[in-house]
XYZ file of C-alpha atoms in Angstrom:
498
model
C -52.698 -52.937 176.194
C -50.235 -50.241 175.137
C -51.247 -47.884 172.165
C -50.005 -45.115 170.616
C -50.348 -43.169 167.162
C -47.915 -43.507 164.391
C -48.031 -42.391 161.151
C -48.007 -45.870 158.455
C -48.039 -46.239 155.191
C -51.764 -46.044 155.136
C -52.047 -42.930 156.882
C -52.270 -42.125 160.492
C -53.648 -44.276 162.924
C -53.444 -46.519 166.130
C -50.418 -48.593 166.695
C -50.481 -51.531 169.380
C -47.637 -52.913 170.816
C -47.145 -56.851 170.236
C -45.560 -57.657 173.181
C -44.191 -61.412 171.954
C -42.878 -59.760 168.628
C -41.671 -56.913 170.338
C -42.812 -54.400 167.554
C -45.306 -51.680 167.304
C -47.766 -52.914 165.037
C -49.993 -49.889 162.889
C -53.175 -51.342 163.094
C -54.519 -49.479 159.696
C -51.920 -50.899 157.897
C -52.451 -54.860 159.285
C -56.258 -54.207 157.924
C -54.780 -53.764 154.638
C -52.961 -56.196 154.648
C -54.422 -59.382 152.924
C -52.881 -61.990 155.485
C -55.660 -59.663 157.720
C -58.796 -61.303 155.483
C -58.799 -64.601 157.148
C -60.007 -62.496 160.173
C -64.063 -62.760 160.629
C -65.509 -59.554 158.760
C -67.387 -58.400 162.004
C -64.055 -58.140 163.762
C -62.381 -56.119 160.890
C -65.353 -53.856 160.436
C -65.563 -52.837 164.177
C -61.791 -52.074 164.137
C -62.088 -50.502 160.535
C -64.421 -47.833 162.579
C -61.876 -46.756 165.540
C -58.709 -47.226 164.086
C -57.920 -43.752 163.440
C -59.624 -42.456 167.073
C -57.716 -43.006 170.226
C -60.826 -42.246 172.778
C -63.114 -44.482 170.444
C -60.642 -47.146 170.404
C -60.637 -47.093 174.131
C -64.347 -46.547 174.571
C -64.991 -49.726 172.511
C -63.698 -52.098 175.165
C -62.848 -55.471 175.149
C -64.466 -56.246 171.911
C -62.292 -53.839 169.902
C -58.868 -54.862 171.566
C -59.854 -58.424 171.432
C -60.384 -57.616 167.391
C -56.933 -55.878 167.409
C -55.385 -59.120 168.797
C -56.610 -61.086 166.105
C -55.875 -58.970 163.595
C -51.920 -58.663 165.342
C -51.753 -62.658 165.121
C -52.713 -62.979 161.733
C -50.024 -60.532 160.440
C -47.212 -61.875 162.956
C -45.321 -63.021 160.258
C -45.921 -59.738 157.862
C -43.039 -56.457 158.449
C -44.402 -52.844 158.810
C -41.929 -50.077 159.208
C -44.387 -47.034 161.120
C -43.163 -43.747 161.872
C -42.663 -43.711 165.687
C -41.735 -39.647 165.865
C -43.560 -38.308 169.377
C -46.737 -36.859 169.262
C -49.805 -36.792 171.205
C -52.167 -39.916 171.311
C -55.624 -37.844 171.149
C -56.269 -34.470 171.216
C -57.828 -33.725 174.608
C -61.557 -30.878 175.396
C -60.289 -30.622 179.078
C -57.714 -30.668 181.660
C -58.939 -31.117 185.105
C -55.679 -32.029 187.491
C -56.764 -32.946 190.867
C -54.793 -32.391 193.981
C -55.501 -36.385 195.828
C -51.861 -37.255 197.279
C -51.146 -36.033 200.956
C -47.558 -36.522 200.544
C -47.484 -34.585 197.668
C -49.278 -31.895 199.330
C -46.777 -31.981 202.347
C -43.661 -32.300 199.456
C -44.887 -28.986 198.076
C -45.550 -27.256 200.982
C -41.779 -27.991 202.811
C -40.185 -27.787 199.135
C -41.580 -24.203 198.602
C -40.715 -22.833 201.869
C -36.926 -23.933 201.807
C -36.796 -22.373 198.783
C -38.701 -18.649 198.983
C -40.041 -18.325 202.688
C -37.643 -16.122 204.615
C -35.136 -18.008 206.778
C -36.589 -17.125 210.241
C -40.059 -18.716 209.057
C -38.210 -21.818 207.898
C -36.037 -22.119 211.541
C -39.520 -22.062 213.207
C -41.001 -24.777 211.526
C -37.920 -26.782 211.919
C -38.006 -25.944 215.668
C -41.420 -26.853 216.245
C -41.203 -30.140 214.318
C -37.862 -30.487 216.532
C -39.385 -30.425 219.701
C -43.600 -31.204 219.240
C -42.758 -34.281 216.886
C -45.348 -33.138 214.816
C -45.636 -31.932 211.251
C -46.009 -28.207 211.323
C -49.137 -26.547 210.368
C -48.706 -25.083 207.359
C -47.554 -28.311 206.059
C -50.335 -30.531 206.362
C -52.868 -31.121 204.075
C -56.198 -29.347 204.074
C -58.837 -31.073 205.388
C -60.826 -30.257 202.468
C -58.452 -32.600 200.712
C -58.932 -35.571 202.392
C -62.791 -35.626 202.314
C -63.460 -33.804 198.678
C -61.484 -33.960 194.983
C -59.936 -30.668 194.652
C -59.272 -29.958 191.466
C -58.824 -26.857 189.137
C -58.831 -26.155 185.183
C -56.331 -27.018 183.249
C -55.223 -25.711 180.044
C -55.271 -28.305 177.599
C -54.345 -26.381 174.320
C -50.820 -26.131 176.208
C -50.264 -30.252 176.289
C -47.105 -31.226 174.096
C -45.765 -34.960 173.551
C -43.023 -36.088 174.625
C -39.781 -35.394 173.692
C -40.893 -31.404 173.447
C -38.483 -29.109 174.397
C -39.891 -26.432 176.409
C -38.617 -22.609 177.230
C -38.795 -20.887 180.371
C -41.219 -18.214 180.124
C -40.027 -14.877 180.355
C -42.405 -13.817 183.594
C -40.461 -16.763 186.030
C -37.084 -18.852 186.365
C -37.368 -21.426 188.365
C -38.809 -24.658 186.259
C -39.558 -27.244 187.957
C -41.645 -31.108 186.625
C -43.791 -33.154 188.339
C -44.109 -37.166 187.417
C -47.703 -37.054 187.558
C -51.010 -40.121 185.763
C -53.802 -38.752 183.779
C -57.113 -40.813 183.275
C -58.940 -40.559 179.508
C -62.717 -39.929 179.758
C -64.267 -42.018 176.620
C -67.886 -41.624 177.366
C -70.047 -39.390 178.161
C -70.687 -39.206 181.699
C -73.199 -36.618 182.207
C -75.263 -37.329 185.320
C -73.508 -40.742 185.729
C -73.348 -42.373 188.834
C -69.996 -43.673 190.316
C -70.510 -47.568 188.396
C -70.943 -45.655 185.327
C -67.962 -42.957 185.965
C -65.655 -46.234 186.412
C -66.670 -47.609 183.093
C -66.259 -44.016 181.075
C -62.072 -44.409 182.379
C -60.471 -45.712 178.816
C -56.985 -45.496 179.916
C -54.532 -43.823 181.891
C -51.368 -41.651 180.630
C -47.903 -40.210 181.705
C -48.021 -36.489 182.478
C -44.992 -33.892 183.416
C -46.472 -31.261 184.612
C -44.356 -28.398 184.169
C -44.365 -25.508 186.475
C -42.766 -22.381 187.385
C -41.816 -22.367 191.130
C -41.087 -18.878 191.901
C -44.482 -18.010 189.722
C -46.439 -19.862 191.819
C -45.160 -18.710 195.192
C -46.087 -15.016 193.955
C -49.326 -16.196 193.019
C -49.861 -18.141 196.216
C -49.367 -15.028 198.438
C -50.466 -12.597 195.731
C -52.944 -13.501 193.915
C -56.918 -14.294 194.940
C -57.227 -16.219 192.094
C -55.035 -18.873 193.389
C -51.275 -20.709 193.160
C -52.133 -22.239 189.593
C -52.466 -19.597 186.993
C -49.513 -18.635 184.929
C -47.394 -21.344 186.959
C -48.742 -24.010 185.504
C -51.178 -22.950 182.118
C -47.900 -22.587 179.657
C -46.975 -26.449 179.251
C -48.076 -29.678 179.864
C -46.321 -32.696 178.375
C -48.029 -35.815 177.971
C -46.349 -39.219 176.673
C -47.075 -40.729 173.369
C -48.811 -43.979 174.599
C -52.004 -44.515 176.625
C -52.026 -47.595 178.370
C -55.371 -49.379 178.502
C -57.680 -49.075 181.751
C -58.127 -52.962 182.111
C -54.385 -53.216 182.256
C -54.111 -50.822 185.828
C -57.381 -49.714 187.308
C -58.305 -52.122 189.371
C -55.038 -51.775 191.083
C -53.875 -48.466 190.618
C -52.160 -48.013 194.375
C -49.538 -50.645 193.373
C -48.289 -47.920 189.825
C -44.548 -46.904 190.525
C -42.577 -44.340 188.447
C -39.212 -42.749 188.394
C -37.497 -39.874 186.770
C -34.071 -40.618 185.136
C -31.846 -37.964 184.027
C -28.507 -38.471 181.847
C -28.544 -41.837 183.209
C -28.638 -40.169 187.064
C -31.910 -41.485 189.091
C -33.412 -37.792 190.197
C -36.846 -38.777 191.515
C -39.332 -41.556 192.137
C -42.675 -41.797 193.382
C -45.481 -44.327 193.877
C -49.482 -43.761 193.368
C -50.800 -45.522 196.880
C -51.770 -42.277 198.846
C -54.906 -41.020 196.932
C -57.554 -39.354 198.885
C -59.907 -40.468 196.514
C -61.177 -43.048 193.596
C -60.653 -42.346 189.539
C -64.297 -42.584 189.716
C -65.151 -39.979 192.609
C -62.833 -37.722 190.852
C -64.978 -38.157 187.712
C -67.864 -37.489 189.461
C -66.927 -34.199 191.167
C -67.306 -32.595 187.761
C -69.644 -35.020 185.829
C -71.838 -32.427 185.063
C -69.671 -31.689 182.291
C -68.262 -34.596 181.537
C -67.654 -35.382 178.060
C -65.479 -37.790 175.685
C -61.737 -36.855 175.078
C -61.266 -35.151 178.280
C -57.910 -36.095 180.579
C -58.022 -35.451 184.188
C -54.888 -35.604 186.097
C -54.026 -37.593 188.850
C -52.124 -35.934 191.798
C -48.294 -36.349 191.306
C -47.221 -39.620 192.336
C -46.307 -39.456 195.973
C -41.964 -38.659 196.598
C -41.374 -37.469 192.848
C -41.341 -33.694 193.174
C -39.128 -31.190 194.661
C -35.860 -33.033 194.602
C -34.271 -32.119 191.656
C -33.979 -28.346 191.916
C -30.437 -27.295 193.271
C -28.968 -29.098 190.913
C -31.623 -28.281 187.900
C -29.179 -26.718 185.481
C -30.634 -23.427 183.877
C -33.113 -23.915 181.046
C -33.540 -21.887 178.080
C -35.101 -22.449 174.719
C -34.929 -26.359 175.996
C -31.366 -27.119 175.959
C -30.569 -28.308 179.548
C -33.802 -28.380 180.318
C -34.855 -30.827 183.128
C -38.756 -30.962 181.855
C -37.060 -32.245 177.934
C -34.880 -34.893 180.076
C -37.680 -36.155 182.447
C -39.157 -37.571 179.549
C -37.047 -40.349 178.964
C -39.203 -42.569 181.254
C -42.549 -41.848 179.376
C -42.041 -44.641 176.961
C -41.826 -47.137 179.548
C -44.235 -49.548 180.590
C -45.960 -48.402 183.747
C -45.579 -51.449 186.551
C -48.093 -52.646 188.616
C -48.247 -55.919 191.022
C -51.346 -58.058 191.360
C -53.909 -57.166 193.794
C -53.994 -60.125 196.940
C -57.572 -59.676 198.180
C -60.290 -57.063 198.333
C -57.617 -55.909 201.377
C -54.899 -53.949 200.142
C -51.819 -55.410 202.213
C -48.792 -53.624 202.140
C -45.635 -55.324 202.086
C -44.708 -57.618 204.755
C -48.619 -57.942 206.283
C -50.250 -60.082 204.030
C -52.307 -63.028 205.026
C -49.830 -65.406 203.713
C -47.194 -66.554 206.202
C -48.801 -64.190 209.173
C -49.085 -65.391 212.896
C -52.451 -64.673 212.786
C -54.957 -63.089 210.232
C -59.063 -62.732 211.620
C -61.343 -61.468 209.393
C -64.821 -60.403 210.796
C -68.391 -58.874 209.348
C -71.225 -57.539 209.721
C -74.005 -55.243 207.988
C -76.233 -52.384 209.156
C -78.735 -50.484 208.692
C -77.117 -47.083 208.554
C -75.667 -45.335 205.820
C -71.505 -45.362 204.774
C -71.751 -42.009 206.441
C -72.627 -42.606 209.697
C -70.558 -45.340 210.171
C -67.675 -43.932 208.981
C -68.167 -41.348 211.314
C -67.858 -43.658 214.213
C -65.595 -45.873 212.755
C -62.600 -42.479 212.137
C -63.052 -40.976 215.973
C -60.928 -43.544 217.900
C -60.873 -41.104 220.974
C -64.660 -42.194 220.907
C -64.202 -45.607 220.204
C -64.527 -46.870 223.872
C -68.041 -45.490 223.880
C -69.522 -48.642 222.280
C -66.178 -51.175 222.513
C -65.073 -51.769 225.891
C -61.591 -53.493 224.479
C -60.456 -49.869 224.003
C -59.085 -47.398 226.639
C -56.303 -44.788 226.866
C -56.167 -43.562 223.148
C -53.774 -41.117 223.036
C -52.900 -38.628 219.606
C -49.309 -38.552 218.773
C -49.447 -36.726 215.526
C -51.489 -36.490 212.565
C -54.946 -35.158 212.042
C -57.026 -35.443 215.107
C -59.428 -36.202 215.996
C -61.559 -37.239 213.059
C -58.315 -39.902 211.795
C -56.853 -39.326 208.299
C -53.631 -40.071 206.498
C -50.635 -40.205 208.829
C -52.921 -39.833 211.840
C -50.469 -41.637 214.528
C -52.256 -42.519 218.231
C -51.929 -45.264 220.741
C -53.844 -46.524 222.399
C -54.411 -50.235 224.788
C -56.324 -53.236 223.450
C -56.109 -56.503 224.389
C -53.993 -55.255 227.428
C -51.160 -54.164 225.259
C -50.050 -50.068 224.483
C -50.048 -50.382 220.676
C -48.930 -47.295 218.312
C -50.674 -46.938 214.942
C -50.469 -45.044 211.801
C -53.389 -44.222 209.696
C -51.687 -46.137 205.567
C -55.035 -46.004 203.691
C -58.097 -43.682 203.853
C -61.001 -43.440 200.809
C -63.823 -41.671 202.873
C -67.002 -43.783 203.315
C -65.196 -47.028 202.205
C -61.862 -47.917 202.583
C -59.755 -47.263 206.093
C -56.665 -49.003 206.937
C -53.959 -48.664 209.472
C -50.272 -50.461 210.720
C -49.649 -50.772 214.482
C -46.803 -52.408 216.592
C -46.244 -53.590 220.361
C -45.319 -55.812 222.461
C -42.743 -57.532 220.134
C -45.550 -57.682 216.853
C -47.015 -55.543 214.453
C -49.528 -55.663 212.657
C -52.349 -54.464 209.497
C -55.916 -53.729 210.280
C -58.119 -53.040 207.521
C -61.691 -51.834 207.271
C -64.114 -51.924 204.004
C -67.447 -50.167 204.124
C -70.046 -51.492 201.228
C -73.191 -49.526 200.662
C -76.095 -51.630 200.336
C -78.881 -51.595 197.904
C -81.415 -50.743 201.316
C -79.141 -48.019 202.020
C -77.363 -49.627 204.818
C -73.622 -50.865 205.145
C -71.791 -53.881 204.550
C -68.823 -54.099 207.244
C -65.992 -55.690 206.866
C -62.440 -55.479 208.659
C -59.289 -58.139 208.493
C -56.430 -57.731 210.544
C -52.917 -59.769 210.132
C -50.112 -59.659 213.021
C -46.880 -61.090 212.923
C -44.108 -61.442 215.913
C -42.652 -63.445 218.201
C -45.656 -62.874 220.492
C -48.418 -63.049 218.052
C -46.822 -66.455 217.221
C -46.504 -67.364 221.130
C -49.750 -66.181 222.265
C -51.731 -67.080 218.819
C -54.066 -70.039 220.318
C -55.540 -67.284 222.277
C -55.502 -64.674 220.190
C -57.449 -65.887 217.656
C -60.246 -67.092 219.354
C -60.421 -63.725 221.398
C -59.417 -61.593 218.993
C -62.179 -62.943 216.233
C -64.907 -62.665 219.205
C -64.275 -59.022 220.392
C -63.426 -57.964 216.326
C -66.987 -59.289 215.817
C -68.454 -56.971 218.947
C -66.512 -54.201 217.637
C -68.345 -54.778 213.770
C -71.645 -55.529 215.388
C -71.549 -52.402 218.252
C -69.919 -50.053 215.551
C -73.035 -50.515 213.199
C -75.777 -50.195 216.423
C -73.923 -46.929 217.408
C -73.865 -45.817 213.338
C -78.069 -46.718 213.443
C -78.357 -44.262 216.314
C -78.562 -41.506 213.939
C -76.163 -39.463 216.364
C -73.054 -38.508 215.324
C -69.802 -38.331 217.832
């Protein structure tokens, strides 16, 4: 469900869209409205009471947008006329942004240093990518950042709706945006566990981020404070609607955005490269969690650092790209539906592959430990004897993260594979090709009320010699999968760690 507030001509409130009347509807004003009596008095009553609150509509759930509905169809034929000027839907405690995409990481890192780091430091990198084929150091993501929400404090007095133009500080030059998703706390999650964190997400939001590039490189080298003081504590813009956690969290890696300028297409990204859940995020700093605050969600993967040589200078908000990146905030956010508990990326879903096996298993060891057998391939062959020669091509190594690339021989074929999906202790996923076919193998870990682990891996191939060779395959392949579950959970139960 979209919402949004709009002034009506009962005084400000919530607004809903009504998608088959293609209208924003002002909710305060359909409860006045007498065609809105025929509507059971319960229903009314509990919309009465949120109608005016953004984070108390959302924290009322189903049963207050299911009342909204009915009051929406009992009005459809009634006209409201609700002033849809900009502003901002609630007004947040907090700002916690949280650094979660490794792309985005990587973006930032090359985009900065083509832009301040002197030239010599920028024709080494190059080189070294040139001839190790690998990334170059100082532009891979922390470790930290791949097993732990990073995150720092925000400053939500600065957040502005949309539509807000915004000048360039007088202490930096080079503004820059960043397409970024926030996530509304509704409840209080004080010493909530990760179930309850989930539940406490009433919606997600549109962010642009605005920040001053050449601010933040002098506080990156300057400062022991950190890169995110003054860069980034002057403005925030947020959009106008809040679109409703049912509508997107269970699928969240499948949200798409893109950043249109004057009509010209100057930046997309996608939100399938988090690090981490909504919920872990939540939890990092549940000790303070309370209702109204909006935590950021790292900048959607591809949608930063692309605009700038052709940024046109920015004063007072005329020309200014953060005032014209907000002409996509408005827009519904898209999402695709979610196939199976497996997250298949395009073109390695079950449907229509050679061969898909799906295999399981439990044990008696914590997520933990069998994650930590499950991300050292180069000690793989230790308790799986279908495993030999695993080699590191790039990537980190040799605990696998995102973008860890290795082959490695199974099944008597060289196959090279990329590490496309990593939530520590749960999810791990990666693509591999040879010998004519390529293929998705995922892994889901499950903790289990005893404190053990629910395994569970499915892997899809397709190719001409998955096709060829499937009568074999399968068989073989779901029999040695199966010792690889079983074996991986013995070695987790050891209680050593590799």
């Amino acid at each position: 469900m979209r919402l949004r507030r709009v002034a009506g001509q009962e005084g400000p409130g919530i607004a809903l869209w009504d998608e088959s009347r293609e209208r924003w509807l002002p909710l305060r004003d359909a409860l006045a409205h007498r065609a809105a009596d025929t509507v059971d008095l319960g229903a009314r009553t509990l919309l009465g009471t949120v109608v005016g609150d953004m984070i108390a509509f959302l924290a009322g759930g189903a049963a207050v947008r299911e009342a909204a509905m009915r009051v929406a169809d009992r009005v459809a034929d009634e006209a409201f006329d609700p002033d849809l000027a900009p502003q901002l839907p609630f007004a947040a405690r907090s700002l916690r942004p949280f650094l979660l995409s490794p792309r985005h990481s990587e973006g930032v890192a090359r985009g900065m240093a083509a832009r301040y780091a002197p030239s010599e430091i920028v024709a080494q990198a190059q080189e070294c990518e040139r001839t190790e084929g690998e990334t170059f150091p100082s532009f891979r993501p922390r470790p930290l950042m791949l097993t732990l929400p990073l995150l720092y404090q925000g400053n939500h007095n600065a957040l502005v709706p949309s539509g807000t133009a915004i000048a360039v500080p007088p202490y930096g030059h080079d503004l820059d945006f960043e397409l970024e998703l926030g996530f509304v706390v509704c409840r209080d999650v004080r010493d909530a566990g990760l179930e309850e964190c989930r539940k406490a997400i009433g919606g997600v939001v549109v962010l642009n981020d605005v920040s001053l590039r050449d601010t933040q490189w002098e506080e990156l080298h300057g400062s022991p404070l950190g890169p995110v003081q003054k860069c980034k504590s002057f403005a925030t813009a947020m959009s106008s609607e809040v679109l409703t956690a049912d509508a997107v969290l269970d699928d969240l890696a499948s949200l798409s955005g893109t950043v249109d300028v004057d009509g010209e297409r100057w930046a997309r990204g996608r939100a399938d490269d988090f690090a981490h859940t909504l919920e872990a995020c939540l939890a990092r700093v549940r000790g303070r969690g309370r209702p109204g605050r909006r935590a950021v969600l790292d900048r959607h993967a591809g949608g930063l650092q692309r605009h700038r040589a052709r940024a046109p200078a920015a004063a007072g908000g005329d020309g200014c790209p953060e005032r014209a990146a907000h002409r996509h905030r408005d827009q519904p956010i898209r999402r695709r539906s979610r196939m199976s508990t497996v997250l298949w990326p395009g073109g390695h879903a079950p449907d229509g592959a050679a061969l898909h096996v799906v295999n399981t298993a439990t044990s008696t060891a914590p997520p933990e430990a069998v994650w930590a057998w499950l991300t050292r391939p180069d000690r793989w062959s230790e308790y799986y004897n279908n495993v030999r020669r695993v080699r590191h091509v790039s990537g980190p190594w040799p605990i696998i993260a995102l973008g860890s690339t290795f082959t490695w021989w199974t099944f008597n074929t060289r196959v090279t594979t990329e590490v496309t999906e990593v939530e520590p202790y749960e999810r791990l996923a990666w693509t591999g090709h040879g010998l004519g076919s390529r293929g998705h193998h995922a892994w889901i870990l499950t903790a289990r009320a005893d404190g053990g682990t629910g395994i569970h891996t499915e892997e899809t191939q397709r190719g001409a010699a998955s096709r060829l060779f499937r009568p074999v395959l399968v068989p073989n392949m779901r029999r040695e999968h199966q010792r690889w579950v079983d074996e991986l959970g013995r070695r987790a139960e050891t209680g050593r760690r590799p």
